[in-house]
Coordinates of C-alpha atoms and ligand atoms in Angstrom, one line a residue:
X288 CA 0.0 0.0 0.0
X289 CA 1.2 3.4 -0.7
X290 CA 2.0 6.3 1.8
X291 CA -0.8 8.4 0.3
X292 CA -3.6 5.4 0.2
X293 CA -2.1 4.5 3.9
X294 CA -2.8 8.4 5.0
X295 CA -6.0 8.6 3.7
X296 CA -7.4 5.2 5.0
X297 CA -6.0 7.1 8.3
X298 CA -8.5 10.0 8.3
X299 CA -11.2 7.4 7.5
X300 CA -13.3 7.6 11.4
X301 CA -13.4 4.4 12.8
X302 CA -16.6 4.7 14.8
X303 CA -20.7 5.0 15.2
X304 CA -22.0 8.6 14.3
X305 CA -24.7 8.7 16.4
X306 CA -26.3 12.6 17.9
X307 CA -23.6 14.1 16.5
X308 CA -20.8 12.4 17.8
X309 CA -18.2 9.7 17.2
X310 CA -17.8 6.8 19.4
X311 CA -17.0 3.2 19.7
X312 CA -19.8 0.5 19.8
X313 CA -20.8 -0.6 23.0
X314 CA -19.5 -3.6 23.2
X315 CA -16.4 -2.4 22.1
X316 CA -15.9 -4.9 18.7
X317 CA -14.5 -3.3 15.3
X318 CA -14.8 -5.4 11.8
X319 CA -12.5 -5.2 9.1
X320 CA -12.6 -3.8 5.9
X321 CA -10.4 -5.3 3.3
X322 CA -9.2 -4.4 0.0
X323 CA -11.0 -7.0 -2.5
X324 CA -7.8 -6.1 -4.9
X325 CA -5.1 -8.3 -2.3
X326 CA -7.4 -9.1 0.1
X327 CA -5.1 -7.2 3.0
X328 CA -7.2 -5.7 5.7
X329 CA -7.3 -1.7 5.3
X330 CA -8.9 -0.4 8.0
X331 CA -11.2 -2.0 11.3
X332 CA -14.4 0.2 12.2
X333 CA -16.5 -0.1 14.9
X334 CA -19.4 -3.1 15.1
X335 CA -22.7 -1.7 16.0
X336 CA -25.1 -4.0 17.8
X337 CA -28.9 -3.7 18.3
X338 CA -28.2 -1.3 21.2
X339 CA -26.3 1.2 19.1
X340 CA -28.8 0.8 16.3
X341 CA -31.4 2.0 19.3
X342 CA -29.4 4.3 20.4
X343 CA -29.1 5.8 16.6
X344 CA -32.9 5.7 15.8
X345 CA -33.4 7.6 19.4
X346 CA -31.3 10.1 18.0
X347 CA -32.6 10.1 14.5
X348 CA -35.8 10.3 16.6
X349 CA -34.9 13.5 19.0
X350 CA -33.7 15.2 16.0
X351 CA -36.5 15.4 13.6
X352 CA -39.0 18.1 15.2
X353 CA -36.5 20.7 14.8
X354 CA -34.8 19.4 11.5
X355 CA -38.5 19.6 9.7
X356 CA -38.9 22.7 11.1
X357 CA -36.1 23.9 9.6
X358 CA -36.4 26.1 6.6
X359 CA -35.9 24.5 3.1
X360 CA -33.8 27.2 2.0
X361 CA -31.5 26.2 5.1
X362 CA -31.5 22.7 4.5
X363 CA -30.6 23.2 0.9
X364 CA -27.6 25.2 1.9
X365 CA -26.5 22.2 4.2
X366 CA -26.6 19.9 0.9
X367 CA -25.0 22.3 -1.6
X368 CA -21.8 22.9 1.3
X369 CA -21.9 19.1 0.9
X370 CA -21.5 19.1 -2.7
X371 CA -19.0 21.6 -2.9
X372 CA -16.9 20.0 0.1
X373 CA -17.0 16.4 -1.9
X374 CA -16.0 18.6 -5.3
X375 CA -12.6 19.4 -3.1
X376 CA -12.1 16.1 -1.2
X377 CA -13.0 13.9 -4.7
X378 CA -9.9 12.2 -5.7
X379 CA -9.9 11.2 -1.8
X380 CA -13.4 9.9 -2.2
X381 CA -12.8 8.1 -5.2
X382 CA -9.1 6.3 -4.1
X383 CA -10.6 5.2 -1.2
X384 CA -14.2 3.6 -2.8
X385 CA -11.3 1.9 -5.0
X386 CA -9.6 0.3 -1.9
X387 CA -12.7 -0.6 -0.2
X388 CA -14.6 -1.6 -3.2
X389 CA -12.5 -2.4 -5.8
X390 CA -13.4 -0.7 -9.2
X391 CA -10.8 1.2 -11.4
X392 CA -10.1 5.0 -10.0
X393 CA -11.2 6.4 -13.2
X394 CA -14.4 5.1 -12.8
X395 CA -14.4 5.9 -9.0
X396 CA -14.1 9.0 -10.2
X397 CA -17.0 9.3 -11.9
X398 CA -19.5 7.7 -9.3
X399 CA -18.1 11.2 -6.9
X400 CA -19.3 13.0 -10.0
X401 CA -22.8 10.8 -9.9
X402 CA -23.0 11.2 -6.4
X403 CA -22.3 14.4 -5.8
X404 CA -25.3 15.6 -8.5
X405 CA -27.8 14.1 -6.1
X406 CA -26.4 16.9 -3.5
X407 CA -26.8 19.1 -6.0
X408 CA -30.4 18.4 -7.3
X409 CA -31.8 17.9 -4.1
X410 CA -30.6 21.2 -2.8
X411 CA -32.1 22.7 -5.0
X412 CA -35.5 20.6 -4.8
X413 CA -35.5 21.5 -1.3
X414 CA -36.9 24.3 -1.8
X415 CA -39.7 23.8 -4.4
X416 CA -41.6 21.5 -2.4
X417 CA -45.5 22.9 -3.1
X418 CA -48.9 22.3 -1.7
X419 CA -52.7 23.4 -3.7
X420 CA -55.4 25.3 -2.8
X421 CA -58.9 25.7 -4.3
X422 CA -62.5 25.5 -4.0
X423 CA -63.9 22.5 -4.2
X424 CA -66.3 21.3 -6.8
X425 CA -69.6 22.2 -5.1
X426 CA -68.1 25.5 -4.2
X427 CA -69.2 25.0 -0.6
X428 CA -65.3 24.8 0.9
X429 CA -61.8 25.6 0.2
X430 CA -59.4 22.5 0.3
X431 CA -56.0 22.8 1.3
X432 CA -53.2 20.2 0.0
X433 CA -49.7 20.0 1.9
X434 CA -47.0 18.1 1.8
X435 CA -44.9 16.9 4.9
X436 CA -41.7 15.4 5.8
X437 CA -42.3 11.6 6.6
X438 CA -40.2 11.3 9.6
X439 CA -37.3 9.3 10.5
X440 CA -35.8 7.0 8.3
X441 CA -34.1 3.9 7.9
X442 CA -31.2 3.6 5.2
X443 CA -29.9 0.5 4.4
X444 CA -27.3 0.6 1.1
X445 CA -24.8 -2.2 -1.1
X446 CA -21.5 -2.4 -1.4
X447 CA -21.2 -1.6 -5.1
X448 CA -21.7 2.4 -4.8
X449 CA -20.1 2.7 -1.7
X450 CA -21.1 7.0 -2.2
X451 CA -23.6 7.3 -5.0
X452 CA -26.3 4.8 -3.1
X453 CA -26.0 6.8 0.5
X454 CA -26.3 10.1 -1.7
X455 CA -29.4 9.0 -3.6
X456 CA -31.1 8.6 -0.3
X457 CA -29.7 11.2 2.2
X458 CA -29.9 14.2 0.4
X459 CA -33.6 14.0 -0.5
X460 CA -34.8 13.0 3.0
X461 CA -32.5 15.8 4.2
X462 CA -34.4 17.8 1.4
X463 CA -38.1 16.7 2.8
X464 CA -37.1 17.5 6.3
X465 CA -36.1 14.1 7.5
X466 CA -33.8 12.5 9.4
X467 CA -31.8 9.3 9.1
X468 CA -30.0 6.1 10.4
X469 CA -27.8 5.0 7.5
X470 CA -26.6 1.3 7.7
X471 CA -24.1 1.1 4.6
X472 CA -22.6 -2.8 3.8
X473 CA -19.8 -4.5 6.1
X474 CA -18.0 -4.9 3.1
X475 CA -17.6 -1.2 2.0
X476 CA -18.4 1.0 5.3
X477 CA -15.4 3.5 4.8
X478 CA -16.9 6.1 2.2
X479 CA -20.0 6.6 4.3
X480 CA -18.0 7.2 7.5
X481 CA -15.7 9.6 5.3
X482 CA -18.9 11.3 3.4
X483 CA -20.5 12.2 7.0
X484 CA -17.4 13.7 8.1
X485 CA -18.3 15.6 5.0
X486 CA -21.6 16.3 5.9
X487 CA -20.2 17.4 9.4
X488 CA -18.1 19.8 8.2
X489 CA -20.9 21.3 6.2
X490 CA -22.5 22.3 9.3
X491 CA -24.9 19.3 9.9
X492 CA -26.7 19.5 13.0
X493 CA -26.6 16.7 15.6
X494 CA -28.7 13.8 15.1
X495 CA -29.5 14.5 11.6
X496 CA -27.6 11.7 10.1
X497 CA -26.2 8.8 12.1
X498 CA -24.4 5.9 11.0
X499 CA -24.0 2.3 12.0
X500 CA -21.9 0.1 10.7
X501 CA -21.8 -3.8 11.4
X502 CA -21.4 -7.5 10.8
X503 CA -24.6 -8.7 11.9
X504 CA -27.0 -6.4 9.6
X505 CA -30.1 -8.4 10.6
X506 CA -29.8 -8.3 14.2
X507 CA -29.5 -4.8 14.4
X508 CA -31.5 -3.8 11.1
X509 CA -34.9 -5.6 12.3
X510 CA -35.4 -3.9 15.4
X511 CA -35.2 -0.8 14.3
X512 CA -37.7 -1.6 10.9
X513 CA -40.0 -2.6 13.9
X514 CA -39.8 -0.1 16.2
X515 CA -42.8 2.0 15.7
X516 CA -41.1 5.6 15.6
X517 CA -39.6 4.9 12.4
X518 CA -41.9 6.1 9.9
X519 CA -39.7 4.7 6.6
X520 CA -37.7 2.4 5.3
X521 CA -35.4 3.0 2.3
X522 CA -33.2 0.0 0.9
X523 CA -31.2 -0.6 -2.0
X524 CA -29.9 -4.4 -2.5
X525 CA -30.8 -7.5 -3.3
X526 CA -34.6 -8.9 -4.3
X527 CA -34.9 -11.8 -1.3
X528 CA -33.3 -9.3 1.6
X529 CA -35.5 -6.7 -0.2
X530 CA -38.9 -8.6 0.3
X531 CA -37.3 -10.1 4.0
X532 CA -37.8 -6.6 4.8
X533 CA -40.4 -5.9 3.3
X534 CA -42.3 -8.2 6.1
X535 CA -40.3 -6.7 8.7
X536 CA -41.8 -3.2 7.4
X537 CA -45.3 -4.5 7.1
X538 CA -46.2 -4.7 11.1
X539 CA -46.0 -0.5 11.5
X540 CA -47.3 0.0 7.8
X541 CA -43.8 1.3 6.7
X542 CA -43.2 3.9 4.0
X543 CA -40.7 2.0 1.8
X544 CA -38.6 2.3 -1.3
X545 CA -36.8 -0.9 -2.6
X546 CA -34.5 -0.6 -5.5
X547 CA -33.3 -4.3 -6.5
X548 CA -32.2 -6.8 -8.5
X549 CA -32.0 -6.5 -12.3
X550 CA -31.4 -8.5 -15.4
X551 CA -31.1 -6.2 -18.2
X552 CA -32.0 -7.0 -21.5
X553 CA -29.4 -5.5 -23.9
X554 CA -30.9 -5.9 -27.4
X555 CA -29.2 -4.6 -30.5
X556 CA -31.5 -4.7 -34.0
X557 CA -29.9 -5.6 -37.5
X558 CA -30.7 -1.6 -38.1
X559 CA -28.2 -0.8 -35.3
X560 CA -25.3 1.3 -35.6
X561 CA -23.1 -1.1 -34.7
X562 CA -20.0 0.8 -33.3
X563 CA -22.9 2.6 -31.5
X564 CA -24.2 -0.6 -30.2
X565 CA -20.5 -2.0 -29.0
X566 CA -19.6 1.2 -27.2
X567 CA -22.8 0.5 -25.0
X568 CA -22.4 -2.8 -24.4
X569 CA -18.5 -2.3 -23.1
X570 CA -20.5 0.6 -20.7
X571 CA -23.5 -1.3 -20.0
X572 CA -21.9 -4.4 -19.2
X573 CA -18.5 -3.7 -17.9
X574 CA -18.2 -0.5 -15.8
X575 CA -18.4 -1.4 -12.2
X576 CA -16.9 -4.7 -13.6
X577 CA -20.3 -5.4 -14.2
X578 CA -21.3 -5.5 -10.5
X579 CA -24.0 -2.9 -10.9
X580 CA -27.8 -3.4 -10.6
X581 CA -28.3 -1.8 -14.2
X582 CA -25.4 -4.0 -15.6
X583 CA -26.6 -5.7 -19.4
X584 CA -27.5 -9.3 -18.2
X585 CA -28.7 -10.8 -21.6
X586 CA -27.2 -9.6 -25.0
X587 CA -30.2 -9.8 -27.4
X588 CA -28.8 -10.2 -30.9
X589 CA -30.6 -10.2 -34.3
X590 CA -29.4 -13.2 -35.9
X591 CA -28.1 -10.9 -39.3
X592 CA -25.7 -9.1 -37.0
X593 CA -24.7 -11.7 -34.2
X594 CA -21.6 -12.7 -36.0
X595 CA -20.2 -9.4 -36.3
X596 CA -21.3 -7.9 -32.9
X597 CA -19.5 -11.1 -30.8
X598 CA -16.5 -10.3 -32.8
X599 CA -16.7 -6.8 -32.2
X600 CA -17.1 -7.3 -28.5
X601 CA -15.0 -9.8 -28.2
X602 CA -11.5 -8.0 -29.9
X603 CA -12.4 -5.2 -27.1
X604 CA -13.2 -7.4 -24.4
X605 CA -9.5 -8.8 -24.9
X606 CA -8.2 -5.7 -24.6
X607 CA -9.3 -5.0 -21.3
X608 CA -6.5 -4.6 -18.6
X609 CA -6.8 -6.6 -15.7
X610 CA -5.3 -5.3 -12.4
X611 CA -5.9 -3.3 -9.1
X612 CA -8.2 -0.3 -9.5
X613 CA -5.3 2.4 -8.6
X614 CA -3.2 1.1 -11.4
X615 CA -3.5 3.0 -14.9
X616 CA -5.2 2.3 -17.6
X617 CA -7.0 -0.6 -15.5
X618 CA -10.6 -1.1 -16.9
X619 CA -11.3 -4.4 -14.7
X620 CA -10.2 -4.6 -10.9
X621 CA -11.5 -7.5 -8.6
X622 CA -14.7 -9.1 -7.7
X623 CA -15.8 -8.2 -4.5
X624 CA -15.3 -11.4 -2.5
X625 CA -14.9 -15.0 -3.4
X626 CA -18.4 -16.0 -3.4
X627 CA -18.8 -13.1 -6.7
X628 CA -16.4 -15.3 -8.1
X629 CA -17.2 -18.7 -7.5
X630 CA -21.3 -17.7 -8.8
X631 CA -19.5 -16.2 -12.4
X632 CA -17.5 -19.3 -12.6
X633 CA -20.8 -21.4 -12.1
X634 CA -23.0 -19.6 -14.3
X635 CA -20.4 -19.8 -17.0
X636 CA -19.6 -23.4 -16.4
X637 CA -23.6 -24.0 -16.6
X638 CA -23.9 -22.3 -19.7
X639 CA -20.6 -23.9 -21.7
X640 CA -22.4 -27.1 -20.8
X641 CA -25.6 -26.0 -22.6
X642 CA -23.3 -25.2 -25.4
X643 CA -22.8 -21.5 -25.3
X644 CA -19.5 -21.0 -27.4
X645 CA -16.6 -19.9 -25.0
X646 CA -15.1 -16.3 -27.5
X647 CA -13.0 -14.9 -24.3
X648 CA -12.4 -15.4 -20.8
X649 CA -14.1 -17.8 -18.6
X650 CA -11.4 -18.5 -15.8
X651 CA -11.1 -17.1 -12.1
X652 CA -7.5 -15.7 -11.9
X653 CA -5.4 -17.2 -9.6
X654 CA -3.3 -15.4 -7.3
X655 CA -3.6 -12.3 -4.5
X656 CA -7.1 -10.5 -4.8
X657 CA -10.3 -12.0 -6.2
X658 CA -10.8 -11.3 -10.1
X659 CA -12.4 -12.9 -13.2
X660 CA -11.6 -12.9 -16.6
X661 CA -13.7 -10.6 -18.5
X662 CA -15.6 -13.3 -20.6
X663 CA -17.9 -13.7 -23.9
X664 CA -20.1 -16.0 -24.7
X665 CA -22.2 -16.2 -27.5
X666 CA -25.2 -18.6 -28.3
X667 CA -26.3 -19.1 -25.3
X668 CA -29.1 -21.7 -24.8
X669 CA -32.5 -21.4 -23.4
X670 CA -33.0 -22.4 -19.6
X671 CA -28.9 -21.5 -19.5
X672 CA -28.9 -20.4 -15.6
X673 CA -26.9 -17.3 -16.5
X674 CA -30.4 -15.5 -18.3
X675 CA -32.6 -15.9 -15.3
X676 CA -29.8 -15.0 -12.3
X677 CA -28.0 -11.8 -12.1
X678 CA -24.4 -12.1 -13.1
X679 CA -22.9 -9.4 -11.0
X680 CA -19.5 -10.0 -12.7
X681 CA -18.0 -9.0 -16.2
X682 CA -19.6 -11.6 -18.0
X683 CA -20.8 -10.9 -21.8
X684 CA -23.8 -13.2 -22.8
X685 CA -25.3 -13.8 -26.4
X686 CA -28.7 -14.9 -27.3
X687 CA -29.4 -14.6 -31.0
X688 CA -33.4 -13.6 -32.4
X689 CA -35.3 -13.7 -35.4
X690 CA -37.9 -11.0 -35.4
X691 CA -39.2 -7.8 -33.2
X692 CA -41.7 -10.0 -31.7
X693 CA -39.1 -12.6 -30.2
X694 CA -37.0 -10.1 -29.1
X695 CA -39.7 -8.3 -26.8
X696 CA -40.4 -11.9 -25.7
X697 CA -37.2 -12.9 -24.8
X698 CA -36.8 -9.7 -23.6
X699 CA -39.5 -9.8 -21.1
X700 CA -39.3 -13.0 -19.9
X701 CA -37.7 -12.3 -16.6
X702 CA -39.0 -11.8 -13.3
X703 CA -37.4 -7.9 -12.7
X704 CA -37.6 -4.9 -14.6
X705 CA -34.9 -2.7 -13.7
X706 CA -33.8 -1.3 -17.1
X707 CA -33.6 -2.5 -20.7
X708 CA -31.0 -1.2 -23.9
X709 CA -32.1 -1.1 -27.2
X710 CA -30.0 -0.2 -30.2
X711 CA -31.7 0.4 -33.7
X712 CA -31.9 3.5 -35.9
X713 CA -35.6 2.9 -37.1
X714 CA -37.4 5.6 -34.7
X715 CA -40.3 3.7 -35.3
X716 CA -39.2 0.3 -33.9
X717 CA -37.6 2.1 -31.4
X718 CA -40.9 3.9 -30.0
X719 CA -42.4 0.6 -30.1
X720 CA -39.6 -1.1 -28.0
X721 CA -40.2 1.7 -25.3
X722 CA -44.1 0.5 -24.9
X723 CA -43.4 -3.3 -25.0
X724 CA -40.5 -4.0 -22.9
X725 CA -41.6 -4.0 -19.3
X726 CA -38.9 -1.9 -17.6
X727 CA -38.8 1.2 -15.4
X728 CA -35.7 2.3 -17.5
X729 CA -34.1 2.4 -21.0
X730 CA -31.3 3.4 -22.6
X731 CA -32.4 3.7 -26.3
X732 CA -29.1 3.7 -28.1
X733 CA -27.6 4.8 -24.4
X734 CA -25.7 2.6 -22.4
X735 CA -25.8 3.9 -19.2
X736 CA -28.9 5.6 -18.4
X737 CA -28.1 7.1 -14.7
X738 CA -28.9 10.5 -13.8
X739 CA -29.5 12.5 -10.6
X740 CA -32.2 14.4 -12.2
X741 CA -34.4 10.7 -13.8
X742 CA -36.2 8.8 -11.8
X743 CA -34.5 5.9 -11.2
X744 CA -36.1 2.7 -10.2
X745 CA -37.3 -0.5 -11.6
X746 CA -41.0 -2.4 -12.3
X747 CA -41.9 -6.3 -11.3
X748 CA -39.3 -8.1 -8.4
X749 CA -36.8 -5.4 -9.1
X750 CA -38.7 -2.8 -6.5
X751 CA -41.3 0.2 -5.2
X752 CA -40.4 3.8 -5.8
X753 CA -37.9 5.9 -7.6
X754 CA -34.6 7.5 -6.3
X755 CA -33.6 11.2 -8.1
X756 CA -35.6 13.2 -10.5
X757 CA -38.7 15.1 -9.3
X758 CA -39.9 11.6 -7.8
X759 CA -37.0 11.4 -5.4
X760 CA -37.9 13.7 -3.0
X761 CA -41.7 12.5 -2.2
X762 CA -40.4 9.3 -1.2
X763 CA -39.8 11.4 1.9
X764 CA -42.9 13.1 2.1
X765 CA -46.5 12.9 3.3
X766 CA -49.7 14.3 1.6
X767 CA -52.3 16.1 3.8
X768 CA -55.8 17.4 2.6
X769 CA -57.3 20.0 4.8
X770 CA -61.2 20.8 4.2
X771 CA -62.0 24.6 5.7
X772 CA -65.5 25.9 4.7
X773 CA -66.2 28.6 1.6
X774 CA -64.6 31.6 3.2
X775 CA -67.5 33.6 2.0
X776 CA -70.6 31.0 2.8
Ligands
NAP194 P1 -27.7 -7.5 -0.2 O1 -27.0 -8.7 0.2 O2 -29.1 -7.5 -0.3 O3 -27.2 -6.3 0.7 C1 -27.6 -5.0 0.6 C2 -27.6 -4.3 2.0 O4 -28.5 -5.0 2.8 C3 -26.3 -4.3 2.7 O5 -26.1 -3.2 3.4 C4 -26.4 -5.5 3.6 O6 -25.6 -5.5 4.7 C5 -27.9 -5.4 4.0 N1 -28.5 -6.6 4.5 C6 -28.3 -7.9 4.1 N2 -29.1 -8.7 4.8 C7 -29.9 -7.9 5.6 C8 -30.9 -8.1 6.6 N3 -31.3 -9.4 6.8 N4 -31.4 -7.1 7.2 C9 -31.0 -5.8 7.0 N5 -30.0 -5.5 6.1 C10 -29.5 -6.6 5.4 O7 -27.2 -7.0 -1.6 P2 -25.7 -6.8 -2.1 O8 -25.1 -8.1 -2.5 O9 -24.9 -6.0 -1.1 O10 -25.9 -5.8 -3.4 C11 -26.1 -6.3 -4.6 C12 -27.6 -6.3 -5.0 O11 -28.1 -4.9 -4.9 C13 -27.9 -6.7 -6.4 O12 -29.0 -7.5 -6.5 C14 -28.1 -5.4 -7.1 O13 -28.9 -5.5 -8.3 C15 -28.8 -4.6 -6.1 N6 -28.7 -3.2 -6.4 C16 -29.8 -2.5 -6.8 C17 -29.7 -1.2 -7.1 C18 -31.0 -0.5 -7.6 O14 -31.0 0.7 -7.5 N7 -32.0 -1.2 -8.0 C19 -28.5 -0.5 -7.0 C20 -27.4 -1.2 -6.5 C21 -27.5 -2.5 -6.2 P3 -24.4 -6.5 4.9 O15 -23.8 -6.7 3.5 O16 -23.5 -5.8 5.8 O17 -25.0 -7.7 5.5

């Protein structure tokens, strides 16, 4: 490890943020936070148990009268200090998600950039949050419609956007008026701890945000999703813990937002511009080294163009360098633990035996850190494992089609609906694809479709609600309708 990666893990605090202050967990315990890219340990935190997660929701609790009452205008300040602090601290931000997490720094890089914009936006929707007023339709009384902040929250977030998934969901509750418990993952706890520091410095009052981090994130998580003073539950992971909590949420009537699982259809039309079509697939499929929710899963191919798409790909796939996420030029880093490796060697072995053809990759490396070949395979059979589960790993798979129709079926034949890629230059078959396929996202002739300012979020097993865009903030907000008679009756 470096001098400068050593200093930085350094200023990383090592504790609970709870009322405004840093300190150990009860029982005294710490976990460790490795480095996926050697596997070292970089840094132990504290270990919350369900008595610090009380003792955060009590403060998340205490805070919240005088945080909604709060002007908007204030609380957007607080969020745009935020952004402008992470503008100065982001290459710190982005080495250290790459230590914690694993993805090349260039592309660290960019997630500050996508995570900081939800600062941004939400400071800025703080402030336009608007009620109605009007008669009513028999004219006999004047109704009133407000909006209010939902109370506190719960924030539970992955491992694979260490900053962008606590950023989605604390600025807008901060936005609404709300205040928070954020639990990020054991496996990359290091960027939330730093980020509040951020928010700290930024002037954020105490008991606004608090943070637990932990090993045991169901002992500690489900009391506080049952305790009746939480009033919502926001979680971004995967589809079984997702509807797990969803139970746990059910008893008090939760407000929740669940963004899960995907398995992206990437489908590319014979009327495709094909370098179009092979820039977006490299982006939809590899960044994150394919570990995001939104990552292609399925590579839809009309059977004109197949050939030449797979050996498109597949000459760029080989050129990708393999190699720790501070190194240059490195477009894949690690997995983030053995067990993302082991399911990617699986679901490829599963689908060679179906007789998907094997164009590049397919191996676990050996050695220090836990990475996978970036792979292609094309032909892929039906019932091949890898079309129905989510890859999470930098694994290209090809299904060839016939017609339009087979497409949207192939397409839709998946239990989530998180976001779908279509490449064609017929603006016609392109309008049609956005009505049939049964997603709450598309990139048409995009591949990445993120944004701060869209409402991101998926249809069928892959959630409820939307994060960013105009939608984002009313997660965190209640509707009230007031009846007062006709002022002149
Ligand atoms: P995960 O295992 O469901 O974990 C997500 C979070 O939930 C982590 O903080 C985890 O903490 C916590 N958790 C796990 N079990 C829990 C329980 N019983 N009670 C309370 N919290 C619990 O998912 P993951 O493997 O980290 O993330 C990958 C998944 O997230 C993929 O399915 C991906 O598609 C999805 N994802 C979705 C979106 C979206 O916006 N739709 C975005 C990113 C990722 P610990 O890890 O510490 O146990």
């Amino acid at each position: 490890m470096s001098n400068r990666e050593s200093d930085l893990l350094a200023t990383v605090p090592d504790g609970l943020f709870i009322g405004g202050q840093w300190r150990p967990a009860t029982e005294g315990k710490t976990l460790a936070v490795r480095d996926p890219a050697t596997g070292d340990v970089v840094r132990q935190v504290a270990d919350a148990s369900p008595a610090d997660g009380a003792a955060a929701l009590d403060a998340a609790v205490a805070a919240f009268p005088a945080w909604a009452a709060t002007p908007a205008r204030e609380r957007a300040e607080l969020l745009r200090r935020a952004f402008d602090l992470l503008q100065a601290r982001k290459e710190d931000v982005a080495l250290l998600m790459t230590l914690e997490m694993g993805k090349p720094l260039t592309e660290a890089r960019g997630e500050v950039a996508y995570g900081g914009e939800f600062l941004r936006w939400f400071s800025e929707e703080a402030a336009h949050v608007q009620g109605r007023y009007g008669a009513n339709p028999e004219g006999t009384g004047r109704m009133i419609v407000s909006q209010h902040p939902v109370g506190p929250c719960f924030l539970i977030t992955p491992w694979n956007f260490p900053l962008a998934m606590a950023t989605r969901k604390i600025a807008p509750a901060l936005a609404a008026g709300c205040t928070v418990v954020i639990k990020p993952a054991e496996l990359t706890p290091l960027t939330t701890l730093y980020f509040v520091r951020l928010l700290e410095e930024a002037g954020l009052p105490a008991g606004v945000v608090n943070v637990i981090t932990t090993s045991t994130s169901g002992a500690v998580s489900e009391p506080i999703i049952r305790d009746p003073r939480l009033r919502k539950l926001s979680f971004t992971g995967s589809t079984p813990v997702g509807k797990k909590l969803l139970e746990q949420a059910a008893g008090n009537v939760l407000r929740t937002s669940m963004e899960l699982g995907g398995n992206a259809p990437f489908v590319v039309f014979d009327d495709a511009d094909l370098d179009k079509a092979v820039d977006g697939a490299m982006a939809a499929k590899f960044r994150n080294i394919g570990q995001a929710c939104t990552a292609a899963n399925r590579f839809l191919v009309h059977r004109p163009v197949a050939e030449e798409f797979a050996r498109r790909v597949t000459e760029r796939v080989r050129a990708l360098k393999i190699g720790r996420g501070t190194e240059d030029g490195v477009a894949i880093g690690p997995l983030i633990d053995q067990r993302a490796v082991d399911k990617a060697t699986t679901l490829v072995g599963d689908a060679v035996e179906r007789g998907a053809v094997l164009l590049a990759g397919g191996s676990a490396i050996e050695g220090e850190g836990t990475f996978y070949e970036p792979t292609v395979l094309s032909d892929v059979a039906a019932g091949s494992s890898i079309l129905h589960e989510e890859i999470f790993g930098p694994v290209l798979a090809i299904v060839p089609f016939d017609d339009e129709d087979e497409a949207v079926r192939l397409a839709n034949d998946t239990e989530f609906g998180l976001v779908s890629y279509v490449f064609t230059e017929n603006l016609a078959r392109g309008q049609r694809m956005i009505e049939r396929l049964e997603t709450g996202m598309m990139g048409l002739n995009m591949g990445v479709v993120s944004n701060a300012a869209a409402p991101f979020g998926g249809w069928k097993l892959s959630g409820l609600g939307r994060e960013g865009g105009d939608e984002g903030i009313h997660e965190y907000l209640q509707t009230k309708y007031t009846l007062t008679p006709d002022p002149f009756g």
